[in-house]
Amino acid sequence: MAFTSFTYRLVVIWATILTCHVAINNSELSTTQLEKEALLNSSWWSKSSMTNNTSDHCKWVGITCNSAGAITKINLYNYEILGELGQFNFFYFPNLEFLDLGWNNLSGRIPSQIGILSNLRILYLDGNDLTGVIPSQIGALSKLTTLYLDRNYLTGVIPSQIGALSKLTTLSLDRNYLTGAIPSKIWSLRNLDYLYLNKNNFTGPVSSLLVKLTDLFLNSNKLNGSIPDELTRLTQLEVVDLSDNKLSGHIPSGIKSYIELKSLNLSYNNLSGSIPLNIGGESLSQLDLSNNNLSGAIPDSFFSLEYLDLSYNNLEGPIPLHLQYLKPRLKGNKELAYTMVVTEKCDVYSFGVVALEVLMGRHPEEIISLSSSDQNVMLIDVLDSRLSPPVNRIVKQEIMLVSIIAFACLRSKPKSRPTMKRVSQEFLKQKTSFAKSFGKIYISELRNQEMYLFDEYDA
Ligand SMILES: *[C@@H]1O[C@H](CO)[C@@H](O)[C@H](O)[C@H]1NC(C)=O
Ligand SMILES: *[C@@H]1O[C@H](CO)[C@@H](O)[C@H](O)[C@H]1NC(C)=O
Ligand SMILES: *[C@@H]1O[C@H](CO)[C@@H](O)[C@H](O)[C@H]1NC(C)=O
Ligand SMILES: *[C@@H]1O[C@H](CO)[C@@H](O)[C@H](O)[C@H]1NC(C)=O
Ligand SMILES: *[C@@H]1O[C@H](CO)[C@@H](O)[C@H](O)[C@H]1NC(C)=O
Ligand SMILES: *[C@@H]1O[C@H](CO)[C@@H](O)[C@H](O)[C@H]1NC(C)=O
Ligand SMILES: *[C@@H]1O[C@H](CO)[C@@H](O)[C@H](O)[C@H]1NC(C)=O
Ligand SMILES: *[C@@H]1O[C@H](CO)[C@@H](O)[C@H](O)[C@H]1NC(C)=O
Ligand SMILES: *[C@@H]1O[C@H](CO)[C@@H](O)[C@H](O)[C@H]1NC(C)=O
Ligand SMILES: *[C@@H]1O[C@H](CO)[C@@H](O)[C@H](O)[C@H]1NC(C)=O
C-alpha cells in the first residue's frame, strides 16, 4: 500500500481537514454560486468572450458541469491566460475531475491547496511559467492517473509523496530545473506507462523498476551508476532514452528481452564493455550508442534497424553486411577493417561489390575482373588478412553464403542477377549446401553456383 508512511498519511489528513473547513465555512452559500464567484475571481473568465454573455457559468468557455450543476471539468488549454496560478481558488471545486490549464502564461507557485482536489483524475499544467517546488500535497490527489507539469521552471526535488499516486499512468516532469535523486517510490508506481523526467538535473542512480512502462525518458540529467539489470525485466518498453547522463558500467545483456523495444538511446554516457548480442530484439528500429566507451565488435544481429549510431566509441572489426544499407554512423572508432562504400540505390550490383569489399577489406575489382579461366584463386586467400581467419563453422558457412550471393549479384548480365528481395530472403534462410571444406574452395566454384540465377517469382 502506498500510504504506509506518516508523510502520506499526513497529506491525506491535511486534505480531509481542508475539505471539511471549506464545507463548514461556506455552508450558508450554495456551492454552485461559490464556484461561479471563484471562476470570476480568477479573472480568467472576465471577458465576455469567455462567458458567452450568459449568467450560467456551466456554459462558459472550457467549463463542464455535472447534472447537479457542479463543475467537473475545466479545459482552458492554450487560452493565453495570464497571471498567477494561485488566483484560482482550488477550495471551491471539490468535484473537479479534469483540469487542463496547459500552454498558457501562468506564473507563480503551484499552491499546496491543489491537494484538496480529491476527485481529480487528470491534471495538465505543462507549458506555463510556474516556479517554486512541486508541493508535497500533490500526493493527496489519490485518483490522479495523468500528471503533466513539464516545461515550467520548477525547482527542488520531486516530493516522495508522488509515490502515493498509485493510479498514475503518465508522469511528465521533463524540462524543468528539478534536482536531487529520483525518489525510489516512483520506481514502484505499478501502473505507470509513460515516465518523462528528461531535461532536468536529477542525480543519483537509475533504480530498478517493476512496472509496465512503455516509454522511459530519463535523458539529459546527471544520473550516475550503472544501468540496473532489473531494467531488463520491463518487457513492454518501446522507447528508452537514458542518453546524456553519467551512466557507467556495461549495457545489461538481458536488454534483448525487450521484445517491443523500438528505440534505444544510450548515447553520451560513459558505458563500457561490449554491445550485447541481440540488443533490443527484433523490433528495434533506432539505436544510438554513440559517445560512450564501448569496445569489441559490432554484433551481427540487428535486423529491422532503420537508424544506427555507434560513433565515438572504441569499437573495432567489420560492419555486419546487412547493416551497410543503413549507413550507420561510425566515426571516431578504432580503424574499421575497410572503408564503407554504400550507394543510395539498393541495387544488387553495388550490394555485391560492398559485400565482397567487406570480406576482402579492399575493393574487389581484381576478383570481379578475374576471367573464368583463372581457376586457381581460393576464397581463403582473398579474405581480409588483417582479421584472424574464421574458425567457427557457422561463420565459415556465412562467408560462403555471402560470397555465393555476392558473385551472383555481380553477374555481367543484369538479367541473370537476383533481385534485392531474393537476396534478403536468402540471407534470412541462412542455408548453404556447400559440402566442401572451407580452405579448399575456389572462387570459380562460388561463381558457378546456379542456385541464385533467377528470382523464384520470375521462374
Ligand atoms: C472562511 O470564512 C471567512 C469569513 O467567514 C473568510 O474570511 C475566509 O476566507 C473563509 N475561508 C475560506 C477557506 O474560504
Ligand atoms: C472573491 O473575491 C472577493 C474579493 O477578494 C472575496 O471577498 C470572495 O470571498 C472571493 N470569493 C471566492 C469564492 O473566492
Ligand atoms: C456580449 O455582450 C457585449 C456587450 O455586453 C456585446 O458587445 C457582445 O457583442 C456580446 N457578444 C455576444 C457573442 O453576444
Ligand atoms: C462559448 O463561446 C466559445 C467561443 O467564444 C465557444 O467555443 C463555445 O462553444 C461557446 N459555448 C456555448 C455554450 O455556446
Ligand atoms: C505567453 O507565452 C508565450 C510563450 O512563452 C509568449 O510567446 C507570449 O509572449 C506570452 N504572452 C504574454 C502576454 O506574456
Ligand atoms: C543544471 O545545473 C547546471 C549547473 O550545475 C546549470 O547550469 C543548468 O542550467 C541546470 N540545468 C537544468 C535543466 O536544471
Ligand atoms: C554518483 O554521484 C555521487 C555524487 O554526485 C557520488 O557520491 C556517487 O558515488 C556516484 N555513484 C556512482 C555509482 O558513481
Ligand atoms: C540520442 O540522444 C542524444 C542526446 O540526448 C541526441 O542528441 C540524439 O539525437 C539522440 N538520438 C536519436 C536517434 O534520437
Ligand atoms: C568512466 O568510467 C570509467 C570506468 O569504466 C571510470 O574509470 C572513468 O572515470 C569514468 N569517466 C567519467 C568521465 O566518468
Ligand atoms: C575507456 O575504456 C578503457 C578501457 O577499456 C579505459 O582505459 C579508458 O580510460 C576509458 N575511457 C574513458 C574516457 O573513460
Coordinates of C-alpha atoms and ligand atoms in Angstrom, one line a residue:
M1 CA 0.0 0.0 0.0
A2 CA 1.1 3.5 -0.8
F3 CA 0.0 5.1 2.4
T4 CA 2.4 3.2 4.7
S5 CA 4.4 6.2 5.9
F6 CA 3.4 9.1 8.1
T7 CA 4.2 11.6 5.4
Y8 CA 1.5 10.2 3.2
R9 CA -1.0 9.9 5.9
L10 CA -0.4 13.5 7.0
V11 CA -1.1 14.6 3.4
V12 CA -4.4 12.7 3.4
I13 CA -5.4 14.1 6.8
W14 CA -4.5 17.6 5.6
A15 CA -6.6 17.3 2.5
T16 CA -9.6 16.0 4.6
I17 CA -9.3 18.9 7.0
L18 CA -9.3 21.4 4.2
T19 CA -12.3 19.8 2.6
C20 CA -14.3 20.0 5.9
H21 CA -13.1 23.5 6.5
V22 CA -14.5 24.8 3.2
A23 CA -17.7 22.9 3.6
I24 CA -18.3 24.4 7.1
N25 CA -17.1 27.8 6.2
N26 CA -19.4 28.1 3.2
S27 CA -22.4 26.1 4.4
E28 CA -24.8 29.1 4.0
L29 CA -23.9 29.7 0.4
S30 CA -24.7 27.4 -2.4
T31 CA -21.8 25.5 -3.9
T32 CA -22.6 26.5 -7.5
Q33 CA -22.8 30.1 -6.6
L34 CA -19.3 29.9 -5.0
E35 CA -17.9 28.1 -8.0
K36 CA -19.1 30.8 -10.2
E37 CA -17.7 33.5 -7.9
A38 CA -14.3 31.7 -7.8
L39 CA -14.2 31.5 -11.6
L40 CA -14.8 35.2 -11.8
N41 CA -12.2 35.9 -9.1
S42 CA -9.5 34.1 -11.1
S43 CA -10.1 36.8 -13.7
W44 CA -9.6 34.2 -16.5
W45 CA -13.3 34.4 -17.3
S46 CA -13.6 38.1 -17.0
K47 CA -14.0 38.8 -20.7
S48 CA -17.4 38.4 -22.4
S49 CA -15.8 36.1 -25.0
M50 CA -15.1 33.7 -22.1
T51 CA -18.6 33.9 -20.5
N52 CA -20.7 33.8 -23.8
N53 CA -22.8 36.6 -22.3
T54 CA -24.7 34.2 -20.1
S55 CA -25.0 34.0 -16.4
D56 CA -25.0 30.2 -16.4
H57 CA -21.3 29.5 -15.7
C58 CA -21.7 25.9 -16.9
K59 CA -21.9 27.4 -20.4
W60 CA -18.8 29.4 -20.1
V61 CA -15.7 28.6 -22.2
G62 CA -14.0 25.4 -21.1
I63 CA -16.5 24.5 -18.3
T64 CA -18.3 21.3 -18.0
C65 CA -20.8 20.7 -15.1
N66 CA -22.5 17.5 -13.9
S67 CA -26.2 17.2 -13.7
A68 CA -26.2 18.8 -10.2
G69 CA -24.6 21.9 -11.7
A70 CA -21.2 21.4 -10.1
I71 CA -18.1 21.9 -12.2
T72 CA -16.3 18.6 -13.1
K73 CA -14.1 19.7 -15.9
I74 CA -12.2 22.8 -16.8
N75 CA -10.3 22.9 -20.1
L76 CA -8.5 26.1 -20.9
Y77 CA -5.7 24.5 -22.9
N78 CA -3.8 27.2 -24.8
Y79 CA -6.2 30.1 -23.9
E80 CA -3.5 32.7 -23.4
I81 CA -4.5 33.2 -19.8
L82 CA -2.1 35.3 -17.8
G83 CA -1.4 35.7 -14.1
E84 CA -0.7 33.5 -11.2
L85 CA -2.0 30.0 -10.8
G86 CA -2.8 31.0 -7.2
Q87 CA -5.6 33.3 -8.5
F88 CA -7.6 30.1 -8.9
N89 CA -9.1 29.2 -5.7
F90 CA -9.0 25.4 -5.6
F91 CA -11.1 25.3 -2.5
Y92 CA -14.3 25.8 -4.4
F93 CA -14.0 22.9 -6.9
P94 CA -14.2 19.7 -4.9
N95 CA -15.9 17.9 -7.8
L96 CA -13.3 18.7 -10.4
E97 CA -12.1 15.6 -12.2
F98 CA -10.3 17.2 -15.1
L99 CA -8.2 20.3 -15.1
D100 CA -6.3 21.4 -18.2
L101 CA -4.5 24.8 -17.9
G102 CA -1.7 23.7 -20.2
W103 CA 0.1 26.0 -22.5
N104 CA -0.9 29.3 -21.0
N105 CA 1.2 32.0 -19.3
L106 CA 0.5 31.1 -15.7
S107 CA 3.2 32.0 -13.3
G108 CA 3.8 31.7 -9.6
R109 CA 3.9 28.6 -7.5
I110 CA 1.7 25.5 -7.6
P111 CA -0.4 26.2 -4.4
S112 CA -0.4 23.5 -1.8
Q113 CA -4.2 23.8 -1.8
I114 CA -4.2 21.8 -5.0
G115 CA -4.2 18.8 -2.7
I116 CA -7.9 19.5 -2.0
L117 CA -9.0 18.3 -5.5
S118 CA -9.6 14.8 -4.2
N119 CA -11.6 13.8 -7.3
L120 CA -9.1 15.0 -9.8
R121 CA -8.0 12.3 -12.3
I122 CA -6.3 14.4 -14.9
L123 CA -4.1 17.5 -14.4
Y124 CA -2.3 19.5 -17.0
L125 CA -0.2 22.5 -16.0
D126 CA 2.5 22.0 -18.6
G127 CA 3.9 24.7 -20.8
N128 CA 3.5 27.6 -18.3
D129 CA 5.9 29.7 -16.3
L130 CA 5.4 28.1 -13.0
T131 CA 8.2 28.4 -10.4
G132 CA 8.9 27.0 -7.0
V133 CA 8.7 23.5 -5.8
I134 CA 6.2 20.8 -6.5
P135 CA 4.0 20.8 -3.3
S136 CA 4.0 17.5 -1.4
Q137 CA 0.2 17.9 -1.2
I138 CA 0.1 16.6 -4.7
G139 CA 0.4 13.2 -3.1
A140 CA -3.2 13.6 -1.8
L141 CA -4.7 13.5 -5.4
S142 CA -5.2 9.8 -5.0
K143 CA -7.4 9.4 -8.1
L144 CA -4.8 11.0 -10.4
T145 CA -4.0 9.0 -13.5
T146 CA -2.3 11.7 -15.6
L147 CA 0.0 14.4 -14.4
Y148 CA 1.8 16.9 -16.7
L149 CA 4.0 19.5 -15.1
D150 CA 6.6 19.6 -17.8
R151 CA 8.0 22.8 -19.5
N152 CA 7.9 25.1 -16.5
Y153 CA 10.6 26.5 -14.2
L154 CA 10.0 24.2 -11.3
T155 CA 12.9 23.7 -8.9
G156 CA 13.7 21.5 -5.9
V157 CA 13.2 17.7 -5.6
I158 CA 10.3 15.5 -6.6
P159 CA 8.3 15.1 -3.4
S160 CA 8.4 11.4 -2.4
Q161 CA 4.6 11.7 -1.8
I162 CA 4.2 11.4 -5.6
G163 CA 4.8 7.7 -4.8
A164 CA 1.3 7.6 -3.3
L165 CA -0.3 8.2 -6.6
S166 CA -0.8 4.6 -7.3
K167 CA -3.2 5.1 -10.2
L168 CA -0.8 7.2 -12.2
T169 CA -0.2 6.0 -15.8
T170 CA 1.6 9.1 -17.1
L171 CA 4.0 11.3 -15.2
S172 CA 5.6 14.1 -17.1
L173 CA 8.0 16.4 -15.3
D174 CA 10.5 17.0 -18.1
R175 CA 12.1 20.3 -19.0
N176 CA 12.2 21.9 -15.5
Y177 CA 15.0 22.6 -13.1
L178 CA 14.4 19.8 -10.8
T179 CA 17.3 18.3 -8.8
G180 CA 18.1 15.5 -6.3
A181 CA 17.6 11.8 -6.7
I182 CA 14.5 10.4 -8.4
P183 CA 12.5 9.2 -5.3
S184 CA 12.6 5.4 -5.0
K185 CA 8.8 5.4 -4.7
I186 CA 8.5 6.4 -8.3
W187 CA 10.1 3.1 -9.4
S188 CA 7.2 1.2 -7.8
L189 CA 4.3 3.0 -9.4
R190 CA 3.0 -0.2 -10.9
N191 CA 0.5 1.4 -13.3
L192 CA 2.9 3.8 -14.9
D193 CA 3.1 3.5 -18.7
Y194 CA 4.9 6.8 -19.5
L195 CA 7.6 8.4 -17.4
Y196 CA 9.2 11.6 -18.6
L197 CA 11.9 13.0 -16.3
N198 CA 14.3 14.2 -19.0
K199 CA 16.0 17.5 -19.2
N200 CA 16.3 18.3 -15.5
N201 CA 19.2 18.0 -13.2
F202 CA 18.5 14.7 -11.4
T203 CA 21.4 13.0 -9.8
G204 CA 21.9 9.5 -8.4
P205 CA 21.1 6.1 -9.7
V206 CA 18.5 4.7 -12.1
S207 CA 16.7 2.3 -9.9
S208 CA 15.0 -1.0 -10.6
L209 CA 11.6 -0.8 -12.0
L210 CA 8.8 -3.3 -11.6
V211 CA 6.2 -1.6 -13.7
K212 CA 4.6 -2.0 -17.1
L213 CA 6.3 1.0 -18.5
T214 CA 6.3 1.6 -22.3
D215 CA 8.1 5.0 -22.5
L216 CA 11.1 5.8 -20.3
F217 CA 12.8 9.2 -20.8
L218 CA 15.5 10.0 -18.3
N219 CA 17.8 11.6 -20.7
S220 CA 19.7 14.9 -20.1
N221 CA 20.1 14.7 -16.4
K222 CA 23.1 13.8 -14.2
L223 CA 22.2 10.3 -13.3
N224 CA 25.2 8.1 -12.5
G225 CA 25.9 4.5 -11.6
S226 CA 25.2 1.6 -13.9
I227 CA 22.1 0.6 -15.8
P228 CA 20.4 -1.8 -13.5
D229 CA 19.8 -5.4 -14.7
E230 CA 16.3 -5.1 -13.3
L231 CA 15.5 -2.6 -16.1
T232 CA 15.5 -5.6 -18.4
R233 CA 12.5 -7.0 -16.7
L234 CA 10.4 -4.3 -18.2
T235 CA 9.5 -6.3 -21.2
Q236 CA 6.9 -3.8 -22.5
L237 CA 9.2 -1.0 -23.1
E238 CA 9.0 0.6 -26.5
V239 CA 11.1 3.8 -26.2
V240 CA 14.0 4.1 -23.8
D241 CA 16.2 7.3 -23.7
L242 CA 18.9 7.4 -21.0
S243 CA 21.2 9.5 -23.1
D244 CA 23.3 12.4 -21.9
N245 CA 23.8 11.3 -18.3
K246 CA 26.8 10.0 -16.4
L247 CA 25.9 6.3 -16.5
S248 CA 28.8 3.9 -16.5
G249 CA 29.4 0.1 -16.4
H250 CA 28.1 -2.4 -19.0
I251 CA 24.9 -2.5 -21.0
P252 CA 23.0 -5.3 -19.3
S253 CA 23.0 -8.3 -21.6
G254 CA 19.3 -9.0 -20.7
I255 CA 18.4 -6.0 -22.7
K256 CA 17.5 -8.4 -25.5
S257 CA 14.4 -9.3 -23.6
Y258 CA 12.9 -6.0 -24.8
I259 CA 10.7 -7.6 -27.4
E260 CA 8.6 -4.5 -28.0
L261 CA 11.6 -2.0 -28.0
K262 CA 11.6 0.3 -31.0
S263 CA 14.1 3.0 -30.0
L264 CA 17.0 2.8 -27.6
N265 CA 19.2 5.8 -26.9
L266 CA 22.1 5.4 -24.5
S267 CA 24.4 7.9 -26.1
Y268 CA 26.5 10.5 -24.3
N269 CA 27.2 8.4 -21.2
N270 CA 30.4 6.5 -20.0
L271 CA 29.3 3.0 -20.8
S272 CA 32.0 0.4 -21.4
G273 CA 32.3 -3.2 -22.3
S274 CA 30.9 -4.8 -25.5
I275 CA 27.5 -4.3 -27.2
P276 CA 25.3 -7.2 -26.1
L277 CA 24.3 -9.7 -28.8
N278 CA 20.7 -9.3 -29.9
I279 CA 20.4 -6.0 -28.2
G280 CA 16.8 -4.9 -28.2
G281 CA 15.5 -7.8 -30.2
E282 CA 13.7 -7.9 -33.5
S283 CA 11.5 -4.8 -33.3
L284 CA 14.3 -2.4 -32.6
S285 CA 14.4 0.3 -35.4
Q286 CA 16.5 3.1 -33.8
L287 CA 19.7 2.5 -31.8
D288 CA 22.0 5.3 -30.6
L289 CA 25.0 4.1 -28.6
S290 CA 27.3 6.9 -29.7
N291 CA 29.7 8.8 -27.4
N292 CA 30.4 6.1 -24.9
N293 CA 33.4 3.9 -24.3
L294 CA 32.1 0.7 -25.8
S295 CA 34.6 -1.8 -27.2
G296 CA 34.7 -5.0 -29.1
A297 CA 32.9 -6.0 -32.3
I298 CA 29.6 -4.8 -33.7
P299 CA 27.2 -7.7 -33.2
D300 CA 25.8 -9.2 -36.3
S301 CA 22.2 -9.2 -35.1
F302 CA 20.2 -6.2 -35.8
F303 CA 17.6 -6.9 -38.4
S304 CA 14.9 -4.2 -38.5
L305 CA 17.1 -1.2 -37.8
E306 CA 16.5 2.0 -39.7
Y307 CA 18.9 4.2 -37.8
L308 CA 22.2 3.2 -36.1
D309 CA 24.7 5.5 -34.5
L310 CA 27.8 3.8 -33.0
S311 CA 30.2 6.8 -33.4
Y312 CA 32.7 7.8 -30.8
N313 CA 33.3 4.6 -29.1
N314 CA 36.2 2.1 -29.2
L315 CA 34.6 -0.5 -31.5
E316 CA 36.6 -2.4 -34.0
G317 CA 36.2 -5.1 -36.6
P318 CA 33.9 -5.3 -39.7
I319 CA 30.5 -3.9 -40.0
P320 CA 28.0 -6.7 -40.5
L321 CA 26.8 -6.9 -44.0
H322 CA 23.1 -6.3 -43.6
L323 CA 23.8 -3.1 -41.7
Q324 CA 25.6 -1.4 -44.5
Y325 CA 22.5 -0.1 -46.2
L326 CA 21.6 1.8 -43.1
K327 CA 24.6 4.0 -43.5
P328 CA 25.5 3.6 -39.8
R329 CA 27.4 6.4 -38.2
L330 CA 30.7 5.0 -37.1
K331 CA 33.1 8.0 -36.9
G332 CA 35.5 8.1 -34.0
N333 CA 36.0 4.4 -33.5
K334 CA 39.2 2.4 -33.9
E335 CA 40.1 1.9 -37.5
L336 CA 37.5 -0.4 -39.0
A337 CA 38.6 -3.1 -41.4
Y338 CA 37.6 -1.3 -44.5
T339 CA 36.1 1.9 -45.8
M340 CA 32.4 1.9 -46.3
V341 CA 31.0 2.5 -49.7
V342 CA 27.3 2.3 -49.7
T343 CA 25.3 3.6 -52.6
E344 CA 22.0 5.3 -52.3
K345 CA 20.3 2.8 -54.6
C346 CA 19.6 -0.6 -53.2
D347 CA 20.8 -2.2 -56.4
V348 CA 22.2 -5.7 -56.4
Y349 CA 25.4 -4.9 -58.2
S350 CA 26.7 -2.4 -55.7
F351 CA 25.5 -4.7 -52.9
G352 CA 27.7 -7.4 -54.4
V353 CA 30.6 -5.0 -54.5
V354 CA 30.1 -3.9 -50.9
A355 CA 29.7 -7.5 -49.7
L356 CA 32.9 -8.6 -51.3
E357 CA 34.7 -5.5 -50.0
V358 CA 33.6 -6.3 -46.5
L359 CA 35.0 -9.8 -46.8
M360 CA 38.2 -8.7 -48.5
G361 CA 39.0 -5.5 -46.8
R362 CA 39.6 -3.8 -50.1
H363 CA 37.8 -3.0 -53.3
P364 CA 37.1 -6.3 -55.1
E365 CA 37.9 -5.1 -58.6
E366 CA 40.7 -7.7 -59.1
I367 CA 38.2 -10.5 -58.2
I368 CA 35.4 -9.1 -60.3
S369 CA 37.7 -8.8 -63.3
L370 CA 39.1 -12.4 -62.9
S371 CA 38.3 -14.2 -66.1
S372 CA 36.5 -17.5 -65.7
S373 CA 39.8 -19.2 -66.8
D374 CA 41.5 -18.1 -63.6
Q375 CA 40.7 -21.4 -61.9
N376 CA 43.1 -21.4 -59.0
V377 CA 42.2 -18.4 -56.8
M378 CA 41.0 -19.6 -53.5
L379 CA 38.4 -17.9 -51.2
I380 CA 40.6 -18.2 -48.2
D381 CA 43.3 -16.2 -49.9
V382 CA 41.2 -13.2 -50.8
L383 CA 39.7 -12.7 -47.3
D384 CA 41.0 -9.7 -45.3
S385 CA 44.3 -10.8 -44.0
R386 CA 44.2 -8.3 -41.1
L387 CA 41.5 -10.4 -39.5
S388 CA 42.2 -13.7 -37.9
P389 CA 40.9 -16.5 -40.2
P390 CA 37.5 -17.8 -39.4
V391 CA 37.4 -21.0 -37.3
N392 CA 33.8 -21.2 -36.3
R393 CA 31.7 -23.4 -38.6
I394 CA 28.7 -21.0 -38.7
V395 CA 31.0 -18.1 -39.6
K396 CA 32.5 -20.1 -42.4
Q397 CA 29.1 -21.0 -43.7
E398 CA 28.0 -17.4 -43.7
I399 CA 31.1 -16.3 -45.5
M400 CA 30.4 -18.9 -48.2
L401 CA 26.8 -17.8 -48.4
V402 CA 27.7 -14.1 -48.7
S403 CA 30.3 -14.9 -51.4
I404 CA 27.9 -17.0 -53.5
I405 CA 25.2 -14.3 -53.3
A406 CA 27.7 -11.6 -54.0
F407 CA 29.0 -13.3 -57.1
A408 CA 25.5 -13.8 -58.3
C409 CA 24.9 -10.1 -57.8
L410 CA 28.0 -9.3 -59.9
R411 CA 27.0 -11.4 -62.9
S412 CA 27.8 -9.5 -66.1
K413 CA 24.3 -9.8 -67.5
P414 CA 21.9 -7.8 -65.3
K415 CA 19.0 -10.1 -66.1
S416 CA 20.8 -13.1 -64.5
R417 CA 21.4 -11.2 -61.2
P418 CA 19.0 -12.0 -58.3
T419 CA 16.6 -9.3 -57.1
M420 CA 17.4 -7.5 -53.8
K421 CA 14.3 -9.1 -52.3
R422 CA 15.6 -12.5 -53.2
V423 CA 19.0 -11.7 -51.7
S424 CA 17.4 -10.7 -48.4
Q425 CA 15.3 -13.9 -48.4
E426 CA 18.4 -16.0 -48.9
F427 CA 20.1 -14.2 -46.0
L428 CA 17.3 -14.9 -43.8
K429 CA 17.2 -18.5 -44.7
Q430 CA 20.9 -18.8 -44.0
K431 CA 21.2 -22.1 -45.9
T432 CA 24.2 -23.2 -47.9
S433 CA 24.6 -26.6 -49.4
F434 CA 28.3 -26.4 -49.8
A435 CA 29.9 -29.6 -48.6
K436 CA 33.5 -28.8 -49.4
S437 CA 35.9 -27.8 -46.7
F438 CA 36.3 -24.0 -46.3
G439 CA 40.0 -23.9 -47.0
K440 CA 39.6 -25.7 -50.3
I441 CA 37.0 -23.6 -52.1
Y442 CA 37.9 -21.8 -55.3
I443 CA 36.4 -18.5 -56.3
S444 CA 35.4 -20.2 -59.6
E445 CA 33.2 -22.7 -57.7
L446 CA 31.4 -19.9 -55.9
R447 CA 30.8 -18.1 -59.2
N448 CA 29.3 -21.2 -60.8
Q449 CA 26.5 -21.7 -58.3
E450 CA 23.3 -21.9 -60.3
M451 CA 21.0 -21.5 -57.3
Y452 CA 20.7 -17.8 -57.4
L453 CA 20.3 -17.4 -61.1
F454 CA 16.7 -16.4 -61.1
D455 CA 14.3 -14.9 -58.8
E456 CA 11.8 -17.5 -57.8
Y457 CA 8.9 -15.4 -58.8
D458 CA 10.3 -14.9 -62.3
A459 CA 10.6 -18.7 -62.9
Ligands
LIG1 C1 -13.9 31.3 5.7 O1 -14.8 32.4 6.0 C2 -14.1 33.6 6.4 C3 -15.2 34.6 6.8 O2 -16.3 34.0 7.3 C4 -13.2 34.1 5.3 O3 -12.5 35.2 5.8 C5 -12.3 33.0 4.9 O4 -11.5 33.5 3.8 C6 -13.0 31.8 4.6 N1 -12.0 30.7 4.3 C7 -12.1 30.0 3.2 C8 -11.0 29.0 3.1 O5 -12.9 30.1 2.3
LIG2 C1 -13.8 36.5 -4.5 O1 -13.0 37.7 -4.2 C2 -13.7 38.5 -3.2 C3 -12.8 39.8 -3.1 O2 -11.5 39.5 -3.0 C4 -13.7 37.7 -1.9 O3 -14.4 38.5 -0.9 C5 -14.5 36.5 -2.1 O4 -14.5 35.7 -0.9 C6 -14.0 35.7 -3.2 N1 -14.9 34.6 -3.5 C7 -14.4 33.4 -3.8 C8 -15.5 32.3 -4.0 O5 -13.3 33.1 -4.0
LIG3 C1 -21.8 40.2 -25.5 O1 -22.2 41.4 -24.9 C2 -21.4 42.5 -25.3 C3 -21.9 43.7 -24.5 O2 -22.0 43.4 -23.2 C4 -21.5 42.7 -26.8 O3 -20.7 43.8 -27.2 C5 -21.1 41.4 -27.5 O4 -21.3 41.5 -28.9 C6 -21.9 40.2 -27.0 N1 -21.4 39.0 -27.6 C7 -22.2 38.1 -28.0 C8 -21.5 36.9 -28.6 O5 -23.4 38.1 -27.9
LIG4 C1 -18.9 30.0 -25.9 O1 -18.0 30.7 -26.8 C2 -16.9 29.9 -27.2 C3 -16.1 30.8 -28.1 O2 -16.2 32.1 -27.9 C4 -17.3 28.7 -27.9 O3 -16.2 27.9 -28.3 C5 -18.3 27.9 -27.0 O4 -18.8 26.8 -27.7 C6 -19.4 28.7 -26.5 N1 -20.2 28.0 -25.6 C7 -21.5 27.8 -25.8 C8 -22.2 27.0 -24.7 O5 -22.1 28.4 -26.7
LIG5 C1 2.9 33.9 -23.4 O1 3.9 32.9 -23.5 C2 4.3 32.8 -24.9 C3 5.3 31.6 -24.9 O2 6.1 31.6 -23.9 C4 5.0 34.1 -25.3 O3 5.4 34.0 -26.6 C5 3.9 35.2 -25.2 O4 4.6 36.4 -25.5 C6 3.4 35.2 -23.8 N1 2.3 36.2 -23.7 C7 2.2 37.1 -22.8 C8 1.0 38.0 -22.9 O5 3.0 37.2 -21.9
LIG6 C1 21.8 22.0 -14.3 O1 22.8 22.5 -13.4 C2 23.7 23.4 -14.0 C3 24.7 23.8 -13.0 O2 25.1 22.7 -12.3 C4 23.0 24.6 -14.7 O3 24.0 25.3 -15.4 C5 22.0 24.1 -15.6 O4 21.2 25.2 -16.1 C6 21.0 23.1 -14.9 N1 20.1 22.6 -15.9 C7 18.8 22.3 -15.6 C8 18.0 21.9 -16.7 O5 18.4 22.5 -14.5
LIG7 C1 27.1 9.3 -8.2 O1 27.5 10.6 -7.9 C2 27.5 10.9 -6.5 C3 27.9 12.4 -6.3 O2 27.2 13.1 -7.2 C4 28.6 10.0 -5.8 O3 28.5 10.3 -4.4 C5 28.2 8.6 -6.1 O4 29.3 7.8 -5.5 C6 28.1 8.3 -7.5 N1 27.7 6.9 -7.7 C7 28.3 6.1 -8.6 C8 27.8 4.7 -8.6 O5 29.2 6.5 -9.3
LIG8 C1 20.1 10.4 -28.6 O1 20.3 11.3 -27.5 C2 21.2 12.4 -27.9 C3 21.5 13.2 -26.6 O2 20.4 13.3 -25.8 C4 20.6 13.2 -29.0 O3 21.5 14.2 -29.4 C5 20.4 12.2 -30.2 O4 19.7 12.9 -31.3 C6 19.5 11.0 -29.8 N1 19.5 10.1 -30.9 C7 18.3 9.8 -31.6 C8 18.5 8.7 -32.6 O5 17.3 10.3 -31.3
LIG9 C1 34.1 6.3 -17.0 O1 34.1 5.0 -16.4 C2 35.3 4.5 -16.1 C3 35.1 3.1 -15.5 O2 34.5 2.3 -16.5 C4 35.9 5.4 -15.0 O3 37.2 5.0 -14.7 C5 36.0 6.8 -15.5 O4 36.4 7.7 -14.5 C6 34.6 7.3 -16.0 N1 34.8 8.6 -16.6 C7 33.9 9.6 -16.4 C8 34.1 10.9 -17.1 O5 33.0 9.5 -15.5
LIG10 C1 37.6 3.6 -22.0 O1 37.8 2.3 -21.5 C2 39.2 2.0 -21.5 C3 39.3 0.5 -21.1 O2 38.5 -0.2 -21.9 C4 39.9 2.9 -20.4 O3 41.3 2.6 -20.4 C5 39.7 4.3 -20.8 O4 40.1 5.1 -19.8 C6 38.2 4.6 -20.9 N1 38.0 6.0 -21.4 C7 37.2 6.8 -20.8 C8 37.0 8.2 -21.4 O5 36.6 6.5 -19.7

